[in-house]
């Protein structure tokens, strides 16, 4: 039974990382109907930016202030990068065939990935390990670390905040309206371009938090890791129903749990295969995801 | 207009035939790579460009062809020539079986599902399924091609075999362009519901496109196995699939010259600019964005329909 609870804790931790990153995919998809393949690479970039910000600007001294500053600076940098990405690679293609924007996203992903490689080198870099106290709780044989608790709590707070923002504020209403019908929203006086920028800001900032967490949790970061985490987060978004914000959160958590349980009980070398088989089954039987709505086919 | 086009094609083939006389060593290998990846890109184009289905797992069939050739030759001692039919038919059957449950999915979902299938395929290879695939190291020591008692060891002979496959692929696609199946693909890529209402069996033709694309990619896989004499999983990851996907869209869907230009840009130019080594993929990504922004339909998209002259000249 110990292994079960241990894997649940691990799964929840990874799951909330996936959920944070998946929100970026799902929000952009909701509005632009575009799979933003470069999002995973932005997440990878945030881990590297975070590492450098901590070492160079904050002097490598760990304190409550410097950790908060690390998060805020990185989130700001990645948010700017996200908006720049939209303006340079996606905005010129708003009225082009949908696949053109997908290729542009793939190209942007390559640019970011190789930009990281040229700046920080092709080898594994190590995220500073002294950011948070190294506390370990042992609850009846299940080990929970401080980092895991931090990831779980902070992700939960961010997700609740996002949910409230989307559902309770005027800007949130504008985002939801633009996701349903851009032209009608424009007629109602919503500045859709600003909404799109806002979505890229929020999505990238949440991805940046995910990237820093990845650095803090796994320590080793590589320039290629964006593909891997991005792909998993993307699968989470699809599972929950892409375009659906609570769906992305649920999908992320479920995917993390599923992964951890497969790794713990079946085989760790077949995890990917099982994950993608699950994805394919979900898509075949519920094509719009777990929380997705039925979309009427155009006739 | 048509004459210039034909002339350009004849010139292109003449260049391809004469290429081994001027190139050697690394450049000849680049030429073979160009031919092999052109075949795969053309086969991807049948599914993505012509039939309009977002297939992001085409490396599966390419890899399957290569692995079937490798396994049958290495484990069962079959001569390479005898493995070719298997390497075409088995991927085609897999194309049918894998696509049958998913062809009805809408665009992006099909893309994700095929991508997922690619990941499953990769794990099967990496985990040494049934003790046949050799795990992460793949299979080393595949025989060279033996044709009528001649050992085709040299790069030049492999080049001409690849060239032969390339010509056959082009003939199939030319035939498709003028044939019933090709027109059906075009209609259903434009509007599946309308084409159903004029009596096209959408499901049948979609699966047919997958089978055809998979079979041709499988044949290219054999060439790949012959060229390197070895195969390993990393040549068939989903990144390769993404690359083929990008080639078709950057070059121009349903356009043979477009696809060939796409392959040239994606596979040959990186070889030419090897001295920039680490920065080349960065440049490459920028080029992808730029190509799409400037020409959203691809560099050389195919123009459909024949308009009367007075309409065209306005």
PDB file of N, CA, C and O in Angstrom, chain A residues 29 35 92-93 96-100 103-104 106-108 110-111 114-115 117-118 224 227 231 234 238 242 269-273 276 279-280 283 287 297-298, chain B residues 48 54 56 102 105-106 108-109 111-113 115-117 119-120 123-124 127 193 238-239 242 245 249-250 278 281-282 284-286 288-289 292-293 296-297:
ATOM      1  N   UNK A  29      -5.667  27.577 -27.813  1.00  0.00           N
ATOM      2  CA  UNK A  29      -6.512  26.829 -28.729  1.00  0.00           C
ATOM      3  C   UNK A  29      -7.947  27.339 -28.692  1.00  0.00           C
ATOM      4  O   UNK A  29      -8.605  27.473 -29.721  1.00  0.00           O
ATOM      5  N   UNK A  35      -2.915  24.905 -32.432  1.00  0.00           N
ATOM      6  CA  UNK A  35      -2.077  24.142 -31.508  1.00  0.00           C
ATOM      7  C   UNK A  35      -0.739  24.858 -31.423  1.00  0.00           C
ATOM      8  O   UNK A  35       0.029  24.867 -32.367  1.00  0.00           O
ATOM      9  N   UNK A  92       0.525  37.288 -38.339  1.00  0.00           N
ATOM     10  CA  UNK A  92       0.424  37.440 -39.795  1.00  0.00           C
ATOM     11  C   UNK A  92      -0.386  36.324 -40.447  1.00  0.00           C
ATOM     12  O   UNK A  92      -0.758  36.434 -41.601  1.00  0.00           O
ATOM     13  N   UNK A  93      -0.644  35.241 -39.704  1.00  0.00           N
ATOM     14  CA  UNK A  93      -1.309  34.092 -40.302  1.00  0.00           C
ATOM     15  C   UNK A  93      -2.748  33.921 -39.825  1.00  0.00           C
ATOM     16  O   UNK A  93      -3.332  32.851 -39.963  1.00  0.00           O
ATOM     17  N   UNK A  96      -4.866  32.884 -42.721  1.00  0.00           N
ATOM     18  CA  UNK A  96      -4.299  31.869 -43.605  1.00  0.00           C
ATOM     19  C   UNK A  96      -4.919  30.511 -43.273  1.00  0.00           C
ATOM     20  O   UNK A  96      -5.603  30.376 -42.265  1.00  0.00           O
ATOM     21  N   UNK A  97      -4.680  29.486 -44.124  1.00  0.00           N
ATOM     22  CA  UNK A  97      -5.144  28.143 -43.781  1.00  0.00           C
ATOM     23  C   UNK A  97      -4.607  27.726 -42.416  1.00  0.00           C
ATOM     24  O   UNK A  97      -3.496  28.125 -42.044  1.00  0.00           O
ATOM     25  N   UNK A  98      -5.370  26.923 -41.685  1.00  0.00           N
ATOM     26  CA  UNK A  98      -4.997  26.635 -40.292  1.00  0.00           C
ATOM     27  C   UNK A  98      -3.665  25.922 -40.169  1.00  0.00           C
ATOM     28  O   UNK A  98      -2.930  26.112 -39.203  1.00  0.00           O
ATOM     29  N   UNK A  99      -3.364  25.079 -41.158  1.00  0.00           N
ATOM     30  CA  UNK A  99      -2.123  24.314 -41.029  1.00  0.00           C
ATOM     31  C   UNK A  99      -0.882  25.200 -41.159  1.00  0.00           C
ATOM     32  O   UNK A  99       0.163  24.865 -40.623  1.00  0.00           O
ATOM     33  N   UNK A 100      -1.000  26.335 -41.871  1.00  0.00           N
ATOM     34  CA  UNK A 100       0.165  27.216 -41.993  1.00  0.00           C
ATOM     35  C   UNK A 100       0.617  27.686 -40.625  1.00  0.00           C
ATOM     36  O   UNK A 100       1.809  27.729 -40.327  1.00  0.00           O
ATOM     37  N   UNK A 103       2.552  24.977 -38.833  1.00  0.00           N
ATOM     38  CA  UNK A 103       3.951  24.879 -39.272  1.00  0.00           C
ATOM     39  C   UNK A 103       4.762  26.036 -38.704  1.00  0.00           C
ATOM     40  O   UNK A 103       5.901  25.860 -38.261  1.00  0.00           O
ATOM     41  N   UNK A 104       4.153  27.225 -38.704  1.00  0.00           N
ATOM     42  CA  UNK A 104       4.836  28.368 -38.129  1.00  0.00           C
ATOM     43  C   UNK A 104       5.140  28.119 -36.647  1.00  0.00           C
ATOM     44  O   UNK A 104       6.218  28.456 -36.157  1.00  0.00           O
ATOM     45  N   UNK A 106       5.593  25.186 -35.258  1.00  0.00           N
ATOM     46  CA  UNK A 106       6.699  24.215 -35.193  1.00  0.00           C
ATOM     47  C   UNK A 106       8.033  24.914 -35.430  1.00  0.00           C
ATOM     48  O   UNK A 106       9.026  24.634 -34.752  1.00  0.00           O
ATOM     49  N   UNK A 107       8.042  25.842 -36.408  1.00  0.00           N
ATOM     50  CA  UNK A 107       9.266  26.588 -36.676  1.00  0.00           C
ATOM     51  C   UNK A 107       9.678  27.424 -35.489  1.00  0.00           C
ATOM     52  O   UNK A 107      10.857  27.460 -35.106  1.00  0.00           O
ATOM     53  N   UNK A 108       8.699  28.084 -34.860  1.00  0.00           N
ATOM     54  CA  UNK A 108       9.006  28.899 -33.686  1.00  0.00           C
ATOM     55  C   UNK A 108       9.568  28.027 -32.571  1.00  0.00           C
ATOM     56  O   UNK A 108      10.512  28.424 -31.870  1.00  0.00           O
ATOM     57  N   UNK A 110      11.317  25.303 -32.960  1.00  0.00           N
ATOM     58  CA  UNK A 110      12.714  25.025 -33.315  1.00  0.00           C
ATOM     59  C   UNK A 110      13.613  26.206 -32.966  1.00  0.00           C
ATOM     60  O   UNK A 110      14.721  26.026 -32.457  1.00  0.00           O
ATOM     61  N   UNK A 111      13.128  27.425 -33.262  1.00  0.00           N
ATOM     62  CA  UNK A 111      13.932  28.621 -32.992  1.00  0.00           C
ATOM     63  C   UNK A 111      14.224  28.734 -31.499  1.00  0.00           C
ATOM     64  O   UNK A 111      15.373  28.917 -31.093  1.00  0.00           O
ATOM     65  N   UNK A 114      16.598  25.846 -30.230  1.00  0.00           N
ATOM     66  CA  UNK A 114      18.002  25.990 -30.612  1.00  0.00           C
ATOM     67  C   UNK A 114      18.596  27.284 -30.095  1.00  0.00           C
ATOM     68  O   UNK A 114      19.814  27.365 -29.901  1.00  0.00           O
ATOM     69  N   UNK A 115      17.744  28.297 -29.858  1.00  0.00           N
ATOM     70  CA  UNK A 115      18.224  29.500 -29.180  1.00  0.00           C
ATOM     71  C   UNK A 115      18.721  29.144 -27.788  1.00  0.00           C
ATOM     72  O   UNK A 115      19.792  29.598 -27.356  1.00  0.00           O
ATOM     73  N   UNK A 117      19.816  26.232 -26.875  1.00  0.00           N
ATOM     74  CA  UNK A 117      21.032  25.430 -27.009  1.00  0.00           C
ATOM     75  C   UNK A 117      22.251  26.312 -27.274  1.00  0.00           C
ATOM     76  O   UNK A 117      23.321  26.095 -26.721  1.00  0.00           O
ATOM     77  N   UNK A 118      22.053  27.350 -28.115  1.00  0.00           N
ATOM     78  CA  UNK A 118      23.195  28.215 -28.429  1.00  0.00           C
ATOM     79  C   UNK A 118      23.578  29.074 -27.235  1.00  0.00           C
ATOM     80  O   UNK A 118      24.744  29.423 -27.059  1.00  0.00           O
ATOM     81  N   UNK A 224      16.160  20.305 -24.895  1.00  0.00           N
ATOM     82  CA  UNK A 224      15.143  19.540 -25.616  1.00  0.00           C
ATOM     83  C   UNK A 224      13.924  19.209 -24.776  1.00  0.00           C
ATOM     84  O   UNK A 224      12.970  18.635 -25.271  1.00  0.00           O
ATOM     85  N   UNK A 227       9.933  19.724 -25.697  1.00  0.00           N
ATOM     86  CA  UNK A 227       9.132  18.791 -26.491  1.00  0.00           C
ATOM     87  C   UNK A 227       8.410  17.807 -25.595  1.00  0.00           C
ATOM     88  O   UNK A 227       7.217  17.581 -25.723  1.00  0.00           O
ATOM     89  N   UNK A 231       4.547  17.995 -24.924  1.00  0.00           N
ATOM     90  CA  UNK A 231       3.713  16.950 -25.502  1.00  0.00           C
ATOM     91  C   UNK A 231       2.783  16.367 -24.445  1.00  0.00           C
ATOM     92  O   UNK A 231       1.582  16.184 -24.687  1.00  0.00           O
ATOM     93  N   UNK A 234       0.154  18.832 -23.583  1.00  0.00           N
ATOM     94  CA  UNK A 234      -0.754  18.932 -24.698  1.00  0.00           C
ATOM     95  C   UNK A 234      -1.742  17.760 -24.679  1.00  0.00           C
ATOM     96  O   UNK A 234      -2.955  17.920 -24.867  1.00  0.00           O
ATOM     97  N   UNK A 238      -5.823  17.832 -24.400  1.00  0.00           N
ATOM     98  CA  UNK A 238      -6.730  17.122 -25.301  1.00  0.00           C
ATOM     99  C   UNK A 238      -7.641  16.199 -24.508  1.00  0.00           C
ATOM    100  O   UNK A 238      -8.845  16.107 -24.742  1.00  0.00           O
ATOM    101  N   UNK A 242      -9.921  20.039 -25.352  1.00  0.00           N
ATOM    102  CA  UNK A 242      -9.099  21.217 -25.600  1.00  0.00           C
ATOM    103  C   UNK A 242      -9.982  22.447 -25.782  1.00  0.00           C
ATOM    104  O   UNK A 242     -11.059  22.381 -26.354  1.00  0.00           O
ATOM    105  N   UNK A 269       9.271   1.449 -18.568  1.00  0.00           N
ATOM    106  CA  UNK A 269       9.742   1.658 -19.934  1.00  0.00           C
ATOM    107  C   UNK A 269       8.578   1.739 -20.933  1.00  0.00           C
ATOM    108  O   UNK A 269       8.786   2.112 -22.069  1.00  0.00           O
ATOM    109  N   UNK A 270       7.393   1.363 -20.496  1.00  0.00           N
ATOM    110  CA  UNK A 270       6.254   1.407 -21.415  1.00  0.00           C
ATOM    111  C   UNK A 270       5.297   2.542 -21.092  1.00  0.00           C
ATOM    112  O   UNK A 270       4.181   2.596 -21.616  1.00  0.00           O
ATOM    113  N   UNK A 271       5.696   3.476 -20.201  1.00  0.00           N
ATOM    114  CA  UNK A 271       4.758   4.515 -19.765  1.00  0.00           C
ATOM    115  C   UNK A 271       4.200   5.320 -20.940  1.00  0.00           C
ATOM    116  O   UNK A 271       2.991   5.534 -21.032  1.00  0.00           O
ATOM    117  N   UNK A 272       5.093   5.749 -21.825  1.00  0.00           N
ATOM    118  CA  UNK A 272       4.646   6.564 -22.957  1.00  0.00           C
ATOM    119  C   UNK A 272       3.601   5.833 -23.784  1.00  0.00           C
ATOM    120  O   UNK A 272       2.578   6.397 -24.151  1.00  0.00           O
ATOM    121  N   UNK A 273       3.879   4.569 -24.081  1.00  0.00           N
ATOM    122  CA  UNK A 273       2.963   3.799 -24.919  1.00  0.00           C
ATOM    123  C   UNK A 273       1.584   3.729 -24.270  1.00  0.00           C
ATOM    124  O   UNK A 273       0.564   3.956 -24.924  1.00  0.00           O
ATOM    125  N   UNK A 276      -0.211   7.134 -24.433  1.00  0.00           N
ATOM    126  CA  UNK A 276      -0.763   7.504 -25.730  1.00  0.00           C
ATOM    127  C   UNK A 276      -1.879   6.571 -26.156  1.00  0.00           C
ATOM    128  O   UNK A 276      -2.811   6.984 -26.836  1.00  0.00           O
ATOM    129  N   UNK A 279      -4.785   8.015 -24.516  1.00  0.00           N
ATOM    130  CA  UNK A 279      -5.222   9.205 -25.262  1.00  0.00           C
ATOM    131  C   UNK A 279      -6.035   8.806 -26.487  1.00  0.00           C
ATOM    132  O   UNK A 279      -7.106   9.356 -26.751  1.00  0.00           O
ATOM    133  N   UNK A 280      -5.518   7.808 -27.237  1.00  0.00           N
ATOM    134  CA  UNK A 280      -6.198   7.410 -28.466  1.00  0.00           C
ATOM    135  C   UNK A 280      -7.575   6.854 -28.139  1.00  0.00           C
ATOM    136  O   UNK A 280      -8.573   7.175 -28.798  1.00  0.00           O
ATOM    137  N   UNK A 283      -9.907   9.656 -27.305  1.00  0.00           N
ATOM    138  CA  UNK A 283     -10.312  10.411 -28.498  1.00  0.00           C
ATOM    139  C   UNK A 283     -11.305   9.607 -29.331  1.00  0.00           C
ATOM    140  O   UNK A 283     -12.248  10.156 -29.883  1.00  0.00           O
ATOM    141  N   UNK A 287     -14.601  12.005 -28.567  1.00  0.00           N
ATOM    142  CA  UNK A 287     -13.701  12.803 -29.414  1.00  0.00           C
ATOM    143  C   UNK A 287     -13.438  14.212 -28.909  1.00  0.00           C
ATOM    144  O   UNK A 287     -12.456  14.816 -29.296  1.00  0.00           O
ATOM    145  N   UNK A 297     -21.486  18.974 -36.122  1.00  0.00           N
ATOM    146  CA  UNK A 297     -20.747  18.926 -37.377  1.00  0.00           C
ATOM    147  C   UNK A 297     -21.371  19.898 -38.372  1.00  0.00           C
ATOM    148  O   UNK A 297     -22.586  19.966 -38.501  1.00  0.00           O
ATOM    149  N   UNK A 298     -20.518  20.672 -39.035  1.00  0.00           N
ATOM    150  CA  UNK A 298     -21.019  21.632 -40.018  1.00  0.00           C
ATOM    151  C   UNK A 298     -21.569  20.874 -41.230  1.00  0.00           C
ATOM    152  O   UNK A 298     -20.944  19.949 -41.720  1.00  0.00           O
TER     153      UNK A 298
ATOM    154  N   UNK B  48      -1.721  13.868 -46.543  1.00  0.00           N
ATOM    155  CA  UNK B  48      -1.909  15.214 -45.981  1.00  0.00           C
ATOM    156  C   UNK B  48      -2.329  16.226 -47.042  1.00  0.00           C
ATOM    157  O   UNK B  48      -3.288  16.970 -46.863  1.00  0.00           O
ATOM    158  N   UNK B  54      -4.775  15.337 -41.534  1.00  0.00           N
ATOM    159  CA  UNK B  54      -3.583  15.783 -40.798  1.00  0.00           C
ATOM    160  C   UNK B  54      -2.880  14.576 -40.188  1.00  0.00           C
ATOM    161  O   UNK B  54      -3.145  14.202 -39.066  1.00  0.00           O
ATOM    162  N   UNK B  56       0.299  13.169 -38.600  1.00  0.00           N
ATOM    163  CA  UNK B  56       1.589  13.527 -38.041  1.00  0.00           C
ATOM    164  C   UNK B  56       2.296  12.299 -37.502  1.00  0.00           C
ATOM    165  O   UNK B  56       3.051  12.379 -36.541  1.00  0.00           O
ATOM    166  N   UNK B 102      -9.891   5.789 -36.919  1.00  0.00           N
ATOM    167  CA  UNK B 102      -9.688   7.202 -36.603  1.00  0.00           C
ATOM    168  C   UNK B 102      -9.936   8.155 -37.762  1.00  0.00           C
ATOM    169  O   UNK B 102      -9.886   9.365 -37.574  1.00  0.00           O
ATOM    170  N   UNK B 105     -12.156  11.306 -37.482  1.00  0.00           N
ATOM    171  CA  UNK B 105     -11.880  12.394 -36.528  1.00  0.00           C
ATOM    172  C   UNK B 105     -11.646  13.704 -37.245  1.00  0.00           C
ATOM    173  O   UNK B 105     -11.097  13.744 -38.341  1.00  0.00           O
ATOM    174  N   UNK B 106     -12.032  14.797 -36.576  1.00  0.00           N
ATOM    175  CA  UNK B 106     -11.788  16.102 -37.174  1.00  0.00           C
ATOM    176  C   UNK B 106     -10.311  16.456 -37.064  1.00  0.00           C
ATOM    177  O   UNK B 106      -9.606  15.979 -36.176  1.00  0.00           O
ATOM    178  N   UNK B 108      -7.579  18.420 -36.017  1.00  0.00           N
ATOM    179  CA  UNK B 108      -6.579  18.439 -34.961  1.00  0.00           C
ATOM    180  C   UNK B 108      -6.557  17.148 -34.154  1.00  0.00           C
ATOM    181  O   UNK B 108      -5.515  16.716 -33.691  1.00  0.00           O
ATOM    182  N   UNK B 109      -7.716  16.533 -34.000  1.00  0.00           N
ATOM    183  CA  UNK B 109      -7.761  15.308 -33.214  1.00  0.00           C
ATOM    184  C   UNK B 109      -7.079  14.172 -33.955  1.00  0.00           C
ATOM    185  O   UNK B 109      -6.394  13.348 -33.356  1.00  0.00           O
ATOM    186  N   UNK B 111      -4.609  14.604 -35.979  1.00  0.00           N
ATOM    187  CA  UNK B 111      -3.194  14.943 -35.847  1.00  0.00           C
ATOM    188  C   UNK B 111      -2.632  14.388 -34.535  1.00  0.00           C
ATOM    189  O   UNK B 111      -1.585  13.753 -34.514  1.00  0.00           O
ATOM    190  N   UNK B 112      -3.367  14.621 -33.450  1.00  0.00           N
ATOM    191  CA  UNK B 112      -2.884  14.166 -32.153  1.00  0.00           C
ATOM    192  C   UNK B 112      -2.864  12.647 -32.077  1.00  0.00           C
ATOM    193  O   UNK B 112      -1.934  12.043 -31.540  1.00  0.00           O
ATOM    194  N   UNK B 113      -3.886  12.004 -32.641  1.00  0.00           N
ATOM    195  CA  UNK B 113      -3.953  10.549 -32.568  1.00  0.00           C
ATOM    196  C   UNK B 113      -2.806   9.910 -33.348  1.00  0.00           C
ATOM    197  O   UNK B 113      -2.160   8.972 -32.863  1.00  0.00           O
ATOM    198  N   UNK B 115       0.021  11.260 -34.003  1.00  0.00           N
ATOM    199  CA  UNK B 115       1.227  11.552 -33.235  1.00  0.00           C
ATOM    200  C   UNK B 115       1.384  10.547 -32.093  1.00  0.00           C
ATOM    201  O   UNK B 115       2.480  10.043 -31.827  1.00  0.00           O
ATOM    202  N   UNK B 116       0.249  10.239 -31.444  1.00  0.00           N
ATOM    203  CA  UNK B 116       0.270   9.261 -30.361  1.00  0.00           C
ATOM    204  C   UNK B 116       0.676   7.888 -30.857  1.00  0.00           C
ATOM    205  O   UNK B 116       1.471   7.196 -30.218  1.00  0.00           O
ATOM    206  N   UNK B 117       0.147   7.491 -32.025  1.00  0.00           N
ATOM    207  CA  UNK B 117       0.520   6.188 -32.585  1.00  0.00           C
ATOM    208  C   UNK B 117       2.023   6.131 -32.831  1.00  0.00           C
ATOM    209  O   UNK B 117       2.664   5.101 -32.609  1.00  0.00           O
ATOM    210  N   UNK B 119       4.313   7.633 -31.094  1.00  0.00           N
ATOM    211  CA  UNK B 119       4.994   7.420 -29.812  1.00  0.00           C
ATOM    212  C   UNK B 119       4.901   5.946 -29.397  1.00  0.00           C
ATOM    213  O   UNK B 119       5.869   5.385 -28.882  1.00  0.00           O
ATOM    214  N   UNK B 120       3.731   5.328 -29.608  1.00  0.00           N
ATOM    215  CA  UNK B 120       3.577   3.921 -29.248  1.00  0.00           C
ATOM    216  C   UNK B 120       4.541   3.072 -30.089  1.00  0.00           C
ATOM    217  O   UNK B 120       5.247   2.203 -29.569  1.00  0.00           O
ATOM    218  N   UNK B 123       8.035   3.266 -28.793  1.00  0.00           N
ATOM    219  CA  UNK B 123       8.295   2.482 -27.574  1.00  0.00           C
ATOM    220  C   UNK B 123       8.360   1.001 -27.871  1.00  0.00           C
ATOM    221  O   UNK B 123       9.116   0.279 -27.235  1.00  0.00           O
ATOM    222  N   UNK B 124       7.581   0.556 -28.863  1.00  0.00           N
ATOM    223  CA  UNK B 124       7.672  -0.847 -29.258  1.00  0.00           C
ATOM    224  C   UNK B 124       9.088  -1.140 -29.760  1.00  0.00           C
ATOM    225  O   UNK B 124       9.704  -2.136 -29.393  1.00  0.00           O
ATOM    226  N   UNK B 127      11.724  -0.982 -26.807  1.00  0.00           N
ATOM    227  CA  UNK B 127      11.650  -2.018 -25.782  1.00  0.00           C
ATOM    228  C   UNK B 127      11.935  -3.400 -26.339  1.00  0.00           C
ATOM    229  O   UNK B 127      11.643  -4.400 -25.688  1.00  0.00           O
ATOM    230  N   UNK B 193     -18.482  16.383 -46.662  1.00  0.00           N
ATOM    231  CA  UNK B 193     -19.923  16.131 -46.676  1.00  0.00           C
ATOM    232  C   UNK B 193     -20.483  16.298 -48.084  1.00  0.00           C
ATOM    233  O   UNK B 193     -21.269  15.475 -48.558  1.00  0.00           O
ATOM    234  N   UNK B 238       8.818  10.964 -33.532  1.00  0.00           N
ATOM    235  CA  UNK B 238       7.766  11.844 -34.038  1.00  0.00           C
ATOM    236  C   UNK B 238       8.354  13.143 -34.558  1.00  0.00           C
ATOM    237  O   UNK B 238       7.715  13.846 -35.321  1.00  0.00           O
ATOM    238  N   UNK B 239       9.621  13.427 -34.210  1.00  0.00           N
ATOM    239  CA  UNK B 239      10.246  14.615 -34.790  1.00  0.00           C
ATOM    240  C   UNK B 239      10.414  14.449 -36.297  1.00  0.00           C
ATOM    241  O   UNK B 239      10.281  15.399 -37.061  1.00  0.00           O
ATOM    242  N   UNK B 242       7.108  15.059 -37.803  1.00  0.00           N
ATOM    243  CA  UNK B 242       6.853  16.496 -37.853  1.00  0.00           C
ATOM    244  C   UNK B 242       7.584  17.115 -39.038  1.00  0.00           C
ATOM    245  O   UNK B 242       7.051  17.964 -39.747  1.00  0.00           O
ATOM    246  N   UNK B 245       5.747  16.349 -42.203  1.00  0.00           N
ATOM    247  CA  UNK B 245       4.545  17.188 -42.166  1.00  0.00           C
ATOM    248  C   UNK B 245       4.905  18.596 -42.631  1.00  0.00           C
ATOM    249  O   UNK B 245       4.238  19.184 -43.480  1.00  0.00           O
ATOM    250  N   UNK B 249       3.884  21.011 -46.136  1.00  0.00           N
ATOM    251  CA  UNK B 249       3.191  22.296 -46.030  1.00  0.00           C
ATOM    252  C   UNK B 249       4.070  23.467 -46.439  1.00  0.00           C
ATOM    253  O   UNK B 249       3.571  24.446 -46.988  1.00  0.00           O
ATOM    254  N   UNK B 250       5.374  23.363 -46.184  1.00  0.00           N
ATOM    255  CA  UNK B 250       6.261  24.444 -46.615  1.00  0.00           C
ATOM    256  C   UNK B 250       6.418  24.405 -48.132  1.00  0.00           C
ATOM    257  O   UNK B 250       6.378  25.423 -48.811  1.00  0.00           O
ATOM    258  N   UNK B 278      25.813  24.316 -35.443  1.00  0.00           N
ATOM    259  CA  UNK B 278      24.843  24.372 -34.347  1.00  0.00           C
ATOM    260  C   UNK B 278      23.727  25.366 -34.620  1.00  0.00           C
ATOM    261  O   UNK B 278      22.625  25.187 -34.128  1.00  0.00           O
ATOM    262  N   UNK B 281      19.691  24.819 -37.234  1.00  0.00           N
ATOM    263  CA  UNK B 281      18.273  24.556 -36.968  1.00  0.00           C
ATOM    264  C   UNK B 281      17.544  25.812 -36.519  1.00  0.00           C
ATOM    265  O   UNK B 281      16.336  25.939 -36.702  1.00  0.00           O
ATOM    266  N   UNK B 282      18.306  26.732 -35.940  1.00  0.00           N
ATOM    267  CA  UNK B 282      17.709  28.020 -35.583  1.00  0.00           C
ATOM    268  C   UNK B 282      17.296  28.761 -36.850  1.00  0.00           C
ATOM    269  O   UNK B 282      16.153  29.212 -36.998  1.00  0.00           O
ATOM    270  N   UNK B 284      16.786  27.486 -39.660  1.00  0.00           N
ATOM    271  CA  UNK B 284      15.779  26.643 -40.237  1.00  0.00           C
ATOM    272  C   UNK B 284      14.386  26.934 -39.712  1.00  0.00           C
ATOM    273  O   UNK B 284      13.424  27.070 -40.476  1.00  0.00           O
ATOM    274  N   UNK B 285      14.274  27.093 -38.387  1.00  0.00           N
ATOM    275  CA  UNK B 285      12.995  27.440 -37.783  1.00  0.00           C
ATOM    276  C   UNK B 285      12.534  28.805 -38.257  1.00  0.00           C
ATOM    277  O   UNK B 285      11.358  28.994 -38.604  1.00  0.00           O
ATOM    278  N   UNK B 286      13.480  29.746 -38.315  1.00  0.00           N
ATOM    279  CA  UNK B 286      13.136  31.085 -38.808  1.00  0.00           C
ATOM    280  C   UNK B 286      12.635  31.003 -40.245  1.00  0.00           C
ATOM    281  O   UNK B 286      11.654  31.644 -40.613  1.00  0.00           O
ATOM    282  N   UNK B 288      11.173  28.503 -41.642  1.00  0.00           N
ATOM    283  CA  UNK B 288       9.828  27.921 -41.653  1.00  0.00           C
ATOM    284  C   UNK B 288       8.779  28.990 -41.381  1.00  0.00           C
ATOM    285  O   UNK B 288       7.750  29.065 -42.056  1.00  0.00           O
ATOM    286  N   UNK B 289       9.044  29.835 -40.367  1.00  0.00           N
ATOM    287  CA  UNK B 289       8.082  30.891 -40.045  1.00  0.00           C
ATOM    288  C   UNK B 289       7.963  31.840 -41.225  1.00  0.00           C
ATOM    289  O   UNK B 289       6.857  32.177 -41.670  1.00  0.00           O
ATOM    290  N   UNK B 292       6.044  30.511 -44.189  1.00  0.00           N
ATOM    291  CA  UNK B 292       4.599  30.453 -43.962  1.00  0.00           C
ATOM    292  C   UNK B 292       3.982  31.853 -43.989  1.00  0.00           C
ATOM    293  O   UNK B 292       2.879  32.048 -44.503  1.00  0.00           O
ATOM    294  N   UNK B 293       4.700  32.835 -43.422  1.00  0.00           N
ATOM    295  CA  UNK B 293       4.155  34.189 -43.385  1.00  0.00           C
ATOM    296  C   UNK B 293       4.059  34.755 -44.803  1.00  0.00           C
ATOM    297  O   UNK B 293       3.071  35.371 -45.178  1.00  0.00           O
ATOM    298  N   UNK B 296       1.533  31.492 -47.283  1.00  0.00           N
ATOM    299  CA  UNK B 296       0.801  30.609 -46.371  1.00  0.00           C
ATOM    300  C   UNK B 296       0.350  29.297 -47.006  1.00  0.00           C
ATOM    301  O   UNK B 296       0.087  28.329 -46.307  1.00  0.00           O
ATOM    302  N   UNK B 297       0.272  29.239 -48.338  1.00  0.00           N
ATOM    303  CA  UNK B 297      -0.160  27.994 -48.964  1.00  0.00           C
ATOM    304  C   UNK B 297       1.001  27.114 -49.384  1.00  0.00           C
ATOM    305  O   UNK B 297       0.808  26.127 -50.071  1.00  0.00           O
TER     306      UNK B 297
END
